[in-house]
Structures are given as C-alpha cells and as structure tokens.
Tab-separated table of C-alpha atoms in Angstrom:
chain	number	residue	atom	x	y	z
A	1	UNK	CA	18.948	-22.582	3.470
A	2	UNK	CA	20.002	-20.676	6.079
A	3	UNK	CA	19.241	-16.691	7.182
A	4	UNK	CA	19.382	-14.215	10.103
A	5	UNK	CA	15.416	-13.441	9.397
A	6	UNK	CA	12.857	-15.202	7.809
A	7	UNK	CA	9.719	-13.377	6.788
A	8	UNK	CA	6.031	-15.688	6.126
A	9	UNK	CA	3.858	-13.619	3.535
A	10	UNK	CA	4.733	-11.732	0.579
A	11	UNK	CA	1.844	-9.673	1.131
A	12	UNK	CA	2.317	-5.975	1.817
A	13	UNK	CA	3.171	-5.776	5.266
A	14	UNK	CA	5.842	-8.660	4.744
A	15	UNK	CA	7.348	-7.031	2.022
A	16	UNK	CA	7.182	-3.657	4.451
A	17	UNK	CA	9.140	-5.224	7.108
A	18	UNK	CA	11.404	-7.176	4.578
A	19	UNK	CA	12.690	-4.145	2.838
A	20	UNK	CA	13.338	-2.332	5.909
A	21	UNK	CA	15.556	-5.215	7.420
A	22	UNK	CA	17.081	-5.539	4.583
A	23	UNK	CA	17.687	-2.033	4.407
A	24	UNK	CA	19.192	-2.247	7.943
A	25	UNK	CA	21.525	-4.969	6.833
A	26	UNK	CA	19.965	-7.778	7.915
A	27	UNK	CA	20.165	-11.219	5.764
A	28	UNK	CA	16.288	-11.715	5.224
A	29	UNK	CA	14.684	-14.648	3.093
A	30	UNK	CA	10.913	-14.145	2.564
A	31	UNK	CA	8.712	-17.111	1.742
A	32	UNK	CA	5.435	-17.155	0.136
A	33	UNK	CA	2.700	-19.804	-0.598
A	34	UNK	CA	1.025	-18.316	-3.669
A	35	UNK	CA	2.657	-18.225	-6.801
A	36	UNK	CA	2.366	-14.449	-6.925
A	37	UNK	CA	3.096	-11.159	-4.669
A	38	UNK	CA	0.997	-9.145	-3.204
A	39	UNK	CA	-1.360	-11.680	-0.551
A	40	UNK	CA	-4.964	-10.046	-0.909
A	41	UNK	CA	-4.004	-7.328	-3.591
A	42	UNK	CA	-5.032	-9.215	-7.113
A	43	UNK	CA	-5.605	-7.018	-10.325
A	44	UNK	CA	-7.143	-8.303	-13.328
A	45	UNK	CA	-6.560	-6.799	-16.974
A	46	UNK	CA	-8.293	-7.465	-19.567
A	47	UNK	CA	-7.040	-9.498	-22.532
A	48	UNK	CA	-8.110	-6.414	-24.970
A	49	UNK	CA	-5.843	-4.131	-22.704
A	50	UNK	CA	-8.498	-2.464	-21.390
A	51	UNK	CA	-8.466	-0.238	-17.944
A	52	UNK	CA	-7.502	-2.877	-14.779
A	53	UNK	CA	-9.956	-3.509	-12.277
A	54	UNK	CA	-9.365	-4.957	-8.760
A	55	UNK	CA	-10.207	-8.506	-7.166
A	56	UNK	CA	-8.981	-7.343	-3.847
A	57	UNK	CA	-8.012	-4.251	-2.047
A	58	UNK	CA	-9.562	-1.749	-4.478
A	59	UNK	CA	-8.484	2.140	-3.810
A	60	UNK	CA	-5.868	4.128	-1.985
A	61	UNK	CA	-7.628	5.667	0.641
A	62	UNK	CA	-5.665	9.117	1.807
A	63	UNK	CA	-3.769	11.836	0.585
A	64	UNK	CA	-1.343	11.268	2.652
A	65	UNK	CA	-1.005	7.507	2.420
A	66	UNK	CA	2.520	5.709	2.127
A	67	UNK	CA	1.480	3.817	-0.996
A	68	UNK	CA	1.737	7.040	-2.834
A	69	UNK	CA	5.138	7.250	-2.463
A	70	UNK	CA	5.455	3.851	-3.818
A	71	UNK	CA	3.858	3.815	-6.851
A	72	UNK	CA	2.321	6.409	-8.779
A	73	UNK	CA	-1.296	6.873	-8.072
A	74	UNK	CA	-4.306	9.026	-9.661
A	75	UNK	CA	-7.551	10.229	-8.582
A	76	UNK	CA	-9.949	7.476	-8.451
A	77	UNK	CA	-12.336	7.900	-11.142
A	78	UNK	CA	-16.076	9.194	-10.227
A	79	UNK	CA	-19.254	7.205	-11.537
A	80	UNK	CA	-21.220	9.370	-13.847
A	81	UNK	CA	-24.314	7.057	-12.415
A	82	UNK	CA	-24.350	6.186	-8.429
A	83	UNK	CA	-27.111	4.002	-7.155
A	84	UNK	CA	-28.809	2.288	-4.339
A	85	UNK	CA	-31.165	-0.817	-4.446
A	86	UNK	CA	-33.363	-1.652	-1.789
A	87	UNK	CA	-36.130	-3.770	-1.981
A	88	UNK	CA	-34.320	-4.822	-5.310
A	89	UNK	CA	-35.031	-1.440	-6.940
A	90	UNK	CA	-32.602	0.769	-7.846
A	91	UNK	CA	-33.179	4.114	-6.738
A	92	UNK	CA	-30.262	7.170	-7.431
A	93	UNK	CA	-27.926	7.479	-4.721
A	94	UNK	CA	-28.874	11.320	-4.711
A	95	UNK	CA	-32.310	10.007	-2.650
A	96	UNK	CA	-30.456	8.660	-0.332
A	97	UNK	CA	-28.631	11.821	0.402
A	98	UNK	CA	-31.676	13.298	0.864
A	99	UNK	CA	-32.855	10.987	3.549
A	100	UNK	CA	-32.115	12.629	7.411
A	101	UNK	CA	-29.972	9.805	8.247
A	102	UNK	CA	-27.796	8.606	5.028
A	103	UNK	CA	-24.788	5.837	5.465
A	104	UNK	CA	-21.994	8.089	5.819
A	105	UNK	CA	-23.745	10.525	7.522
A	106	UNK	CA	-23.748	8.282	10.376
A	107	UNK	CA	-20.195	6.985	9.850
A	108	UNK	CA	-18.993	10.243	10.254
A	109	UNK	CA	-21.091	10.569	13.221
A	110	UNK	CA	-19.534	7.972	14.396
A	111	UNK	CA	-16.281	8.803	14.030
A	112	UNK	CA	-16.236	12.107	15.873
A	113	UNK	CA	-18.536	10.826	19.189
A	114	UNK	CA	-17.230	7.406	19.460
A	115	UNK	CA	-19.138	4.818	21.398
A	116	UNK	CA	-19.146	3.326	25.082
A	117	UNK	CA	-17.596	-0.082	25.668
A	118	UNK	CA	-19.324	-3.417	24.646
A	119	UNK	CA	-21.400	-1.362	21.954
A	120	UNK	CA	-21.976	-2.622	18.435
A	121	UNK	CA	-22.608	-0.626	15.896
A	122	UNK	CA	-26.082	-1.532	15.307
A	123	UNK	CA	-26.675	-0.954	19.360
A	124	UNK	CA	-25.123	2.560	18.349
A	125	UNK	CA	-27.388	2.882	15.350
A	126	UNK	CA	-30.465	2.159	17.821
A	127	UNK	CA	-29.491	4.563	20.152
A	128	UNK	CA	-29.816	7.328	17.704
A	129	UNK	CA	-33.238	6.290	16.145
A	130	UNK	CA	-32.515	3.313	14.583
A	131	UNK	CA	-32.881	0.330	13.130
A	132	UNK	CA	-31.461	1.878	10.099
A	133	UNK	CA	-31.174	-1.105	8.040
A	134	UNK	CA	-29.618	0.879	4.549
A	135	UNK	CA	-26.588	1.812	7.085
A	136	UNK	CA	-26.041	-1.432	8.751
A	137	UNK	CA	-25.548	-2.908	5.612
A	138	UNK	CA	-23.335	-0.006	5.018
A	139	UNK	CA	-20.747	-0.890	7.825
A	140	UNK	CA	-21.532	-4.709	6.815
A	141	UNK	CA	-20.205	-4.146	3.667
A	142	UNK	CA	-17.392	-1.411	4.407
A	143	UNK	CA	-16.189	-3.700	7.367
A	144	UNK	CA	-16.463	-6.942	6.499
A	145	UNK	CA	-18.295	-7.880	9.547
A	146	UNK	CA	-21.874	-8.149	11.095
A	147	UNK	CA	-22.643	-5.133	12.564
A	148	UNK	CA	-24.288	-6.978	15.655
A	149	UNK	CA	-20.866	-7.782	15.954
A	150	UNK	CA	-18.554	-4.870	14.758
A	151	UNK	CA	-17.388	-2.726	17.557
A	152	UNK	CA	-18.623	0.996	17.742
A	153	UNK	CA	-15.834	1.780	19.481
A	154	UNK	CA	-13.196	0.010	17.343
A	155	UNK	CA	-14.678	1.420	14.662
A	156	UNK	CA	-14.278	5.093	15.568
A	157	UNK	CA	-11.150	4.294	17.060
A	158	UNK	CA	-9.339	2.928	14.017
A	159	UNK	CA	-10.684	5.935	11.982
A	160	UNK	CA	-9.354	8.694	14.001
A	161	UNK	CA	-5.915	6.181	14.559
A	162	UNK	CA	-5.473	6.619	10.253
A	163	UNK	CA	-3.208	9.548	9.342
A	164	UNK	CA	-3.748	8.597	5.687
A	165	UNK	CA	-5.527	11.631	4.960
A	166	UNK	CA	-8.459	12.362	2.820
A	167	UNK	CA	-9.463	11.001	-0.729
A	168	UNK	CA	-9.915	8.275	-2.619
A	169	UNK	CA	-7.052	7.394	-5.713
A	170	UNK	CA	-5.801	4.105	-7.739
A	171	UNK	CA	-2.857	2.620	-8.567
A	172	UNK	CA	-2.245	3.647	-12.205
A	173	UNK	CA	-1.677	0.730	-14.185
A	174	UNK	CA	-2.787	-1.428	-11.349
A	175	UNK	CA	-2.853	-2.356	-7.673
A	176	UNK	CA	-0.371	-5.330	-8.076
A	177	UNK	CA	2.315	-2.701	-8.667
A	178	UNK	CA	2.501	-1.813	-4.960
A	179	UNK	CA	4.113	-5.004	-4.134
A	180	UNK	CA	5.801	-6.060	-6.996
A	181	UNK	CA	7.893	-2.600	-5.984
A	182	UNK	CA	8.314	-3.444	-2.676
A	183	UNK	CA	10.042	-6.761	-3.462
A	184	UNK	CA	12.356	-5.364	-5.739
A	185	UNK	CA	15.817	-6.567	-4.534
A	186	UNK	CA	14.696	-8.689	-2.091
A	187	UNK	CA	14.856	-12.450	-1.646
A	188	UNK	CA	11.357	-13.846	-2.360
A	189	UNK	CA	10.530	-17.557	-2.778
A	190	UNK	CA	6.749	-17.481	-4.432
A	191	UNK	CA	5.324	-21.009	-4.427
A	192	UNK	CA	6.905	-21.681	-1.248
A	193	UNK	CA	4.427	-22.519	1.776
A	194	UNK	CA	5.795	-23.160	5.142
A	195	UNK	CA	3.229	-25.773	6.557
A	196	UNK	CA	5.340	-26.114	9.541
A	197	UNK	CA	7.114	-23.894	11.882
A	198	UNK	CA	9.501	-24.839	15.111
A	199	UNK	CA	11.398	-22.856	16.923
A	200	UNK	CA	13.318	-22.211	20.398
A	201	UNK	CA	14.820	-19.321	21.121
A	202	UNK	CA	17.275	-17.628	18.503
A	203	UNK	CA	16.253	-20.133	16.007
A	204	UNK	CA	13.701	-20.982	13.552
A	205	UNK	CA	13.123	-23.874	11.320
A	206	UNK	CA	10.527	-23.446	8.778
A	207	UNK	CA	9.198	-27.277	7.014
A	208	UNK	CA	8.270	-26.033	3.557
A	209	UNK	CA	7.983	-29.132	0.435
A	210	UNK	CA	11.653	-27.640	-0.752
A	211	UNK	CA	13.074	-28.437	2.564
A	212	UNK	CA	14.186	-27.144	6.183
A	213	UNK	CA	14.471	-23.527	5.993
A	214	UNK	CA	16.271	-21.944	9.016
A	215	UNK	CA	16.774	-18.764	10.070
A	216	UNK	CA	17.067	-16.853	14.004
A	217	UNK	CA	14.099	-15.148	13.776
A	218	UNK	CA	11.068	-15.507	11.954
A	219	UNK	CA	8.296	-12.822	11.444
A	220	UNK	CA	4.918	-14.254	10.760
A	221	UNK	CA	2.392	-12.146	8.297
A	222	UNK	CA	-0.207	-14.309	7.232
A	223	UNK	CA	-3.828	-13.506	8.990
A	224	UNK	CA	-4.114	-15.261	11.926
A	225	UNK	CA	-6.999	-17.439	10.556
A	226	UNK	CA	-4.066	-19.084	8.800
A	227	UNK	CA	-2.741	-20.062	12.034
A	228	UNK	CA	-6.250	-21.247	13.895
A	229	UNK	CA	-7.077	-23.637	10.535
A	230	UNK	CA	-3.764	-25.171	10.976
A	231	UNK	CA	-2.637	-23.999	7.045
A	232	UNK	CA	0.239	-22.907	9.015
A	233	UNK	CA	1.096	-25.204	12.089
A	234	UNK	CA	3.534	-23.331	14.829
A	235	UNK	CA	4.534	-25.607	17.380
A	236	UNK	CA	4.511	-24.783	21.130
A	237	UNK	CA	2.698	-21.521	19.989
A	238	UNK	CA	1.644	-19.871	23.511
A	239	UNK	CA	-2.138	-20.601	24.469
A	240	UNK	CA	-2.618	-16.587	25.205
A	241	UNK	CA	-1.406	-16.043	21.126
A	242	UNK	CA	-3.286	-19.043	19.806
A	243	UNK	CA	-6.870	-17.394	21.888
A	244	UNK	CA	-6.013	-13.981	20.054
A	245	UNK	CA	-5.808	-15.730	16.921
A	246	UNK	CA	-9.000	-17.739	17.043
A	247	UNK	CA	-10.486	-13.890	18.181
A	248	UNK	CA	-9.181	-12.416	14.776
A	249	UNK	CA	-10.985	-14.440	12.510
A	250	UNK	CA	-11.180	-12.530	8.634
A	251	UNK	CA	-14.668	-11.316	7.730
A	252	UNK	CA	-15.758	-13.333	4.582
A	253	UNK	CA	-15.219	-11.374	1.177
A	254	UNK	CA	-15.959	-12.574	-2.609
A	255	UNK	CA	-15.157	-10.277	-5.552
A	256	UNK	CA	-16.161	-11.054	-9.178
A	257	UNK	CA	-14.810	-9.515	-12.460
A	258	UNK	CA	-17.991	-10.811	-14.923
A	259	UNK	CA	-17.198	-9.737	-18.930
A	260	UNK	CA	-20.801	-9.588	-20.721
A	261	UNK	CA	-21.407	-9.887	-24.482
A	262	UNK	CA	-22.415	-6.134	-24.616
A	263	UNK	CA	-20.601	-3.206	-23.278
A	264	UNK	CA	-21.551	-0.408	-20.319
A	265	UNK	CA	-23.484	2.371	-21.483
A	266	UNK	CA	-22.912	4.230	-18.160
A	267	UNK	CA	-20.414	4.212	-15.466
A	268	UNK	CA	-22.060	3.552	-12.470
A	269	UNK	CA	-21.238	2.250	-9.103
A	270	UNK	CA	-24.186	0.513	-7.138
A	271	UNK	CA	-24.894	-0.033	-3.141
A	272	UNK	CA	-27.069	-3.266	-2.625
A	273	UNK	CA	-28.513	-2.257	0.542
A	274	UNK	CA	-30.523	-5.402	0.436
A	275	UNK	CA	-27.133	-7.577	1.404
A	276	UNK	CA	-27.541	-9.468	-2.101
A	277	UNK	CA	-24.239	-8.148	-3.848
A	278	UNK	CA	-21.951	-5.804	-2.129
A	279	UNK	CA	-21.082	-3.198	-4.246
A	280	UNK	CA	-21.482	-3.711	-8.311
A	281	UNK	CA	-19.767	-1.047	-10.667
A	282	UNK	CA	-19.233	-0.770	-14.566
A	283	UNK	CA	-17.262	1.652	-16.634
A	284	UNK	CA	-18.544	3.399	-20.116
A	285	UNK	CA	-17.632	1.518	-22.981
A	286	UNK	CA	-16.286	-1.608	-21.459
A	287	UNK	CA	-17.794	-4.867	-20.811
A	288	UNK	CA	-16.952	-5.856	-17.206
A	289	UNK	CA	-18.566	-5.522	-14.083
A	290	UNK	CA	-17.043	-5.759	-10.906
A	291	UNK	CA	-18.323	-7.176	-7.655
A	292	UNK	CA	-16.987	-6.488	-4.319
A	293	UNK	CA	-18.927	-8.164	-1.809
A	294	UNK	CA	-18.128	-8.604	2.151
A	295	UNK	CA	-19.534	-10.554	4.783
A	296	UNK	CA	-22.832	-12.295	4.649
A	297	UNK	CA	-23.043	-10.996	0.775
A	298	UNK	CA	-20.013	-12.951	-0.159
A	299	UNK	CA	-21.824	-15.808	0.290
A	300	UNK	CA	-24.446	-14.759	-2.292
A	301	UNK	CA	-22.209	-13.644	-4.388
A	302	UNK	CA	-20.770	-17.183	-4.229
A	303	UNK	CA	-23.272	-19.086	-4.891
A	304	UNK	CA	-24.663	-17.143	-7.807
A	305	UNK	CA	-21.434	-17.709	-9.565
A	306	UNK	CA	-23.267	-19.781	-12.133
A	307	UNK	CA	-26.918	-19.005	-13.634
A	308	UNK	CA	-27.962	-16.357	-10.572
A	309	UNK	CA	-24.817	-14.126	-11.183
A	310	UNK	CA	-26.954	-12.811	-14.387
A	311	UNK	CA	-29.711	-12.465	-12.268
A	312	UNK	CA	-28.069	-10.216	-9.712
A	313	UNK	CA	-26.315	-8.257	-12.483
A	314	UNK	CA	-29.972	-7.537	-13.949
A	315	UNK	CA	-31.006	-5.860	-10.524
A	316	UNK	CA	-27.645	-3.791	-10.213
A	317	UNK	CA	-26.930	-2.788	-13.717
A	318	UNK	CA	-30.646	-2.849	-15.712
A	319	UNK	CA	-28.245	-2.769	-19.144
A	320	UNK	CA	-27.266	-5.951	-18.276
A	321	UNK	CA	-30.626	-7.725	-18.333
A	322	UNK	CA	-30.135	-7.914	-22.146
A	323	UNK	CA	-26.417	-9.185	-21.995
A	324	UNK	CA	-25.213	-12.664	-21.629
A	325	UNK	CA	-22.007	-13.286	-19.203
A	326	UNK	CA	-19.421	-14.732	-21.262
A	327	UNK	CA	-16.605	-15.014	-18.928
A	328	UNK	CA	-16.040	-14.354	-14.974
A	329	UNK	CA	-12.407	-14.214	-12.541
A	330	UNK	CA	-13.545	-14.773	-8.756
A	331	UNK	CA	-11.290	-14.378	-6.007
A	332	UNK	CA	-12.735	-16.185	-3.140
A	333	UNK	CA	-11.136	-14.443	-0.635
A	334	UNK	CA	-13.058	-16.189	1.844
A	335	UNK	CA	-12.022	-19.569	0.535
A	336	UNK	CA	-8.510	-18.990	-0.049
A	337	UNK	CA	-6.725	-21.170	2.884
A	338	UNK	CA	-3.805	-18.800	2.686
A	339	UNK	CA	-6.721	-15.537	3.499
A	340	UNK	CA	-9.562	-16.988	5.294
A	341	UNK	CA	-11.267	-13.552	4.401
A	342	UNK	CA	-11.110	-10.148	3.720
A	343	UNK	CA	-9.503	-8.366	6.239
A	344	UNK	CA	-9.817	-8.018	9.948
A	345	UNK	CA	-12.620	-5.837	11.666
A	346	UNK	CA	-12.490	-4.830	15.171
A	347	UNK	CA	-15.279	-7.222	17.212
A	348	UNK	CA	-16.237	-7.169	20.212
A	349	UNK	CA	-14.546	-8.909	22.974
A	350	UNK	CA	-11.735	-8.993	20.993
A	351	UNK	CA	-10.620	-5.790	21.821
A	352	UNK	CA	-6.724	-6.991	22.639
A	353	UNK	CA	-6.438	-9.579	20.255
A	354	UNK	CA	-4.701	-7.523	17.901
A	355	UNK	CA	-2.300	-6.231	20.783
A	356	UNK	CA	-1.451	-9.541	21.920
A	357	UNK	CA	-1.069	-11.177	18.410
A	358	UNK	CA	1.721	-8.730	17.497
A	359	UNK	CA	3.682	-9.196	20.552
A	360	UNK	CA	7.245	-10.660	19.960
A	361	UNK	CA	7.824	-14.121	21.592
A	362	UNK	CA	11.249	-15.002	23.197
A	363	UNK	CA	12.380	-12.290	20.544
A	364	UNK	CA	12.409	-14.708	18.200
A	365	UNK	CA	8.554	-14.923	16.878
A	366	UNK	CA	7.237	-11.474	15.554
A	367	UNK	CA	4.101	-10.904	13.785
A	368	UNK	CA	2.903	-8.277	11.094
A	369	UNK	CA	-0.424	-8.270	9.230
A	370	UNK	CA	-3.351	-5.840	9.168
A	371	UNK	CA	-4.798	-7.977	11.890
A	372	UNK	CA	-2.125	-6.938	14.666
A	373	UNK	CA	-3.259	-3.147	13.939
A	374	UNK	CA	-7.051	-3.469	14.276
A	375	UNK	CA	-9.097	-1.163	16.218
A	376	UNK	CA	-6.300	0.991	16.678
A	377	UNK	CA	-5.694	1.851	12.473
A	378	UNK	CA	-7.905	1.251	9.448
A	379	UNK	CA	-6.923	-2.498	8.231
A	380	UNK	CA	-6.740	-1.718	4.684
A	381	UNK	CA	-2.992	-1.216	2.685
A	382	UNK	CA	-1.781	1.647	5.099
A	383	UNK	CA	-2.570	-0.577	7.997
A	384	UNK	CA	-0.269	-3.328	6.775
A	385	UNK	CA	2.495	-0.982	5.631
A	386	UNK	CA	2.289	0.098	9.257
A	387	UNK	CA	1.988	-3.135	10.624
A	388	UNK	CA	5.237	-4.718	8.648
A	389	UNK	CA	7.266	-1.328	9.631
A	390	UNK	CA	6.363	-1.802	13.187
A	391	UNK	CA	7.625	-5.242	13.036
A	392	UNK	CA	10.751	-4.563	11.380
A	393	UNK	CA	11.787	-1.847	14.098
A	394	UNK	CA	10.516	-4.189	17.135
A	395	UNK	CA	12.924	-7.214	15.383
A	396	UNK	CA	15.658	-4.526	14.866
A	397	UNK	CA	15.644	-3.443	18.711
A	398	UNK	CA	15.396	-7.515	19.665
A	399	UNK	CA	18.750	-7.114	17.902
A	400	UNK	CA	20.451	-4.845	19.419
C-alpha cells in the first residue's frame, strides 16, 4: 500500500491531524496497533445498560474545549458524598476545605504566581509552609508524576497555556464517541502495528505483519515511551529526538471498573490522600466502582487486583465492606506497550523535550501526541487535539 501521508496512532491527536489532511486533500492512511480507536480513551458499559464509566481519560475539562463541538457533552455529574482518607479514615471533603491550605487552594496558587526555574512542586509547597503531604498527593495524583519531580513551573505554565475554559462535563453516552467521530471517513487500519519504521527523505516505509506500507511522509503519535522501549523501532532516528524521548517518559496510571454483589447507596467520589488508591467513586443505585489511580498508586492499585482490591474498596467506600467483588475491567495503562502510562507531565530537566520531540525531520518525520505539548498546554484530550492540528498544518506547509 501506498499513500502521500501515513499517520501512527488512532488515538485523538492522530485522528486530529488525519481529518485535517484529509480535509486538505491529502491521501492519508492511518495505522493503529490496538484493535480499537481512541489510544488511552476506553469506556466501559455495563452489560445491564447501565450509565458508562471511564478506564481512561475521564471528563471534558473546559467550556470552551474542542471536544464539545465533537460530540455532545453534559455537565459532569456532582457526588452527593465527597471524601478524603488519610490515615485510612475517611473524613468529608468539607474538612478539608476548612483546613488554611486545601489541595486546590494551592493549585490555584500556583497557577497565578508560577515558580522559579529548577523548582518542583513539593520545593514550591515548602516554600510556602509546607510539607503539605494531602496536596502533594494531590498533584501526584492529578499529574501523574512525583511531585519531587513535577515541575512548578511547567505546571503553572501549562495551566495558564489551556484556553479550554472552565468546568468539568462528559461525553454523553460515552468517551469512546470522541474518536470513533473523528475517524469517520477516514482510512483506519485497527490491528495494524508498525514495529518498524525507515525512511529517507520524501519517503517512508512502515514494516507492519500485513506488509510494507509506504507513504512520503509519516506523522508519528504514539507517546514517545513507545519509541525508547523499542515497541516502535525508527531507524536512523536523530540522537537529539531519541534523548527527548527517553526525557518524556508516561507517568504510570491503573484504572479499575470493580462490579460488587450489592449496589451504591450513595454517590460519592473519594481522595486517598494516603497514595493507596487514587481516586475511588460510586454512583446511587449501581454496583460499580471506579478507580483512577496515577503514579506510585497505580502500582497499588495493581497489585491489589486480586484479594486486596476488596480491602481497599472497604477503606474508600465503607458500603462496600459488606459486598463481595464479582467482576473487575483494568486498564493497565502503565503496562500497555502501546501507552507506557498515563499521560505526560512536565519534569524537570526536561523542559524542551516536548519542543524538540515535535520538530519535523527532513520534512518527512512529524510528530503529534500530548507529549509534544507538555509544559506549554494541559496534556489531557484538548492537548492532543492541539497537538494533531499543529501537526497537520506544520506537514501541510512542508508541502507547499
């Protein structure tokens, strides 16, 4: 097979960059390993047809954001019950509020002062009257990354870099809808994975187990991780891009959907401030609970898959102490060799990583993914939408 462009990654910001190319008139094939749109959006529904729930990026953060022109989207739903456990008690939320120094108090703090250069955010949270443990594990678990290794300034600058606007909504009827709209009418190949890529420049040949594929450019999605494990092999891949890649490394991320044998009696959404379990929420009526845990929890989330997951349930949700978990859907983000993690946080000294892993080689490499925007945008859905767009137009210049 043979094309003008081909595209790596069905995820959002390939699908972005796909459908504007293709858009512009340009012949574009896009290739994916999974057997399934969407990259690290995964939505679960329940065999009863009960509401969705979501195994990887969970809301639509902004009023403003691009997905809502998309899809159709709906306030996200408030918990009736918010907690916090520390210590492994669960304490209301509403104490925590009442504390002089509560999580997003400080984020927001953050945001507006910014921080000096080679400061992590727990050096930041020290230098106004820290340790503050409750909001390190805040960031932890917001950015997918130790904070002792998170960059202040990254932080606050990829906050005030998001013109999403202000809110929180979900997809109705399900996350997975964002990209199964954005490939409409394009060329996708699911089940597809290139393990090999050559080029020289103006042309591309991609070794995938159906064959050569060759095109005259490629652009190159997956997170970079990808690239450093060797998933993906690109040959002659310039030393300065393969040091940026090994620099944007994925934080770790694990999220469990775990059915019980008795239904919520509450919705409730719950912060484990001890770095045991992420976030944990339930909705009235229904017998799921959700886990979303990032960095150093995703590992404990991992290994209490079996016998412990009830356990940490017990602590989170105190209903489900008297339920038995009958079923559970992981997605091992972490684990996945076509992730390697959540997302990408801004670190530090990796400040120009991202910068130097989207730049175009011999205009015939480009690259796209959250990973190329952080530190400079929020690496969530808007950040690959913007990441794939910004690829497309750099590939559409390289044109002519």
């Amino acid at each position: 097979m043979r094309t003008e462009v081909l595209v790596i990654g069905a995820g959002v910001s390939g699908l972005t960059c796909a459908a504007r190319l293709a858009e512009a008139g340009v012949r574009t094939v896009v290739v994916e390993a999974r057997s399934r749109v969407g990259g690290r959006i995964r939505t679960f529904r329940p065999a009863d047809g009960g509401p969705s729930l979501e195994l990887g990026a969970q809301v639509v953060h902004g009023d403003r954001n691009p997905v809502h022109e998309i899809v159709d989207t709906e306030t996200a739903p408030r918990p009736t019950a918010a907690r916090v456990i520390s210590g492994r008690v669960g304490r209301p939320m509403g104490a925590l509020a009442r504390t002089p120094n509560p999580p997003w108090a400080l984020e927001a703090r953050l945001n507006a002062e910014g921080a000096g250069a080679g400061e992590s955010v727990n050096d930041w949270l020290g230098d106004r009257g820290g340790p503050y443990p409750v909001a390190s594990e805040w960031f932890r678990q917001i950015w997918a990354a130790d904070p002792e290794r998170l960059s202040a300034r990254g932080v606050a600058a990829a906050q005030r870099g998001d013109t999403a606007g202000r809110g929180e909504f979900v997809v109705s009827g399900g996350f997975d809808l964002l990209p199964r709209r954005l490939a409409e009418g394009l060329d996708v190949h699911t089940g597809c994975p290139v393990q090999v890529l050559g080029w020289s420049p103006g042309r591309v040949g991609a070794q995938t187990p159906a064959g050569i594929m060759e095109a005259e450019r490629v652009v190159v999605t997956v997170p970079p991780s990808v690239v450093t494990h060797g998933t993906l092999t690109i040959k002659d891949l310039p030393d300065h891009k393969a040091e940026a890649a090994r620099d944007l490394a994925g934080g770790d991320g694990c999220c469990v959907v775990a059915t019980l044998s008795v239904p919520a009696p509450e919705t409730a959404s719950v912060f484990d401030a001890d770095g045991a379990g992420g976030f944990v929420s339930c909705r009235e009526g229904r017998p799921e609970a959700l886990i979303v845990a990032r960095d150093a929890a995703a590992a404990r989330v991992r290994a209490a898959t079996g016998p412990g997951l009830s356990a940490l349930l017990a602590v989170a949700l105190p209903w489900a102490a008297r339920a038995r978990v009958v079923d559970t859907k992981v997605a091992d983000w972490g684990a996945d060799p076509w992730s390697g993690g959540a997302f990408t946080a801004p670190l530090l000294g990796a400040e120009r990583a991202p910068e130097v892993w989207a730049e175009p080689v011999a205009d015939t490499l480009f690259f796209a993914g959250e990973a190329t925007v952080s530190g400079t945008r929020l690496p969530w859905v808007q950040g690959a939408i913007a990441s794939g767009a910004i690829a497309a137009d750099r590939l559409l210049e390289a044109m002519g």
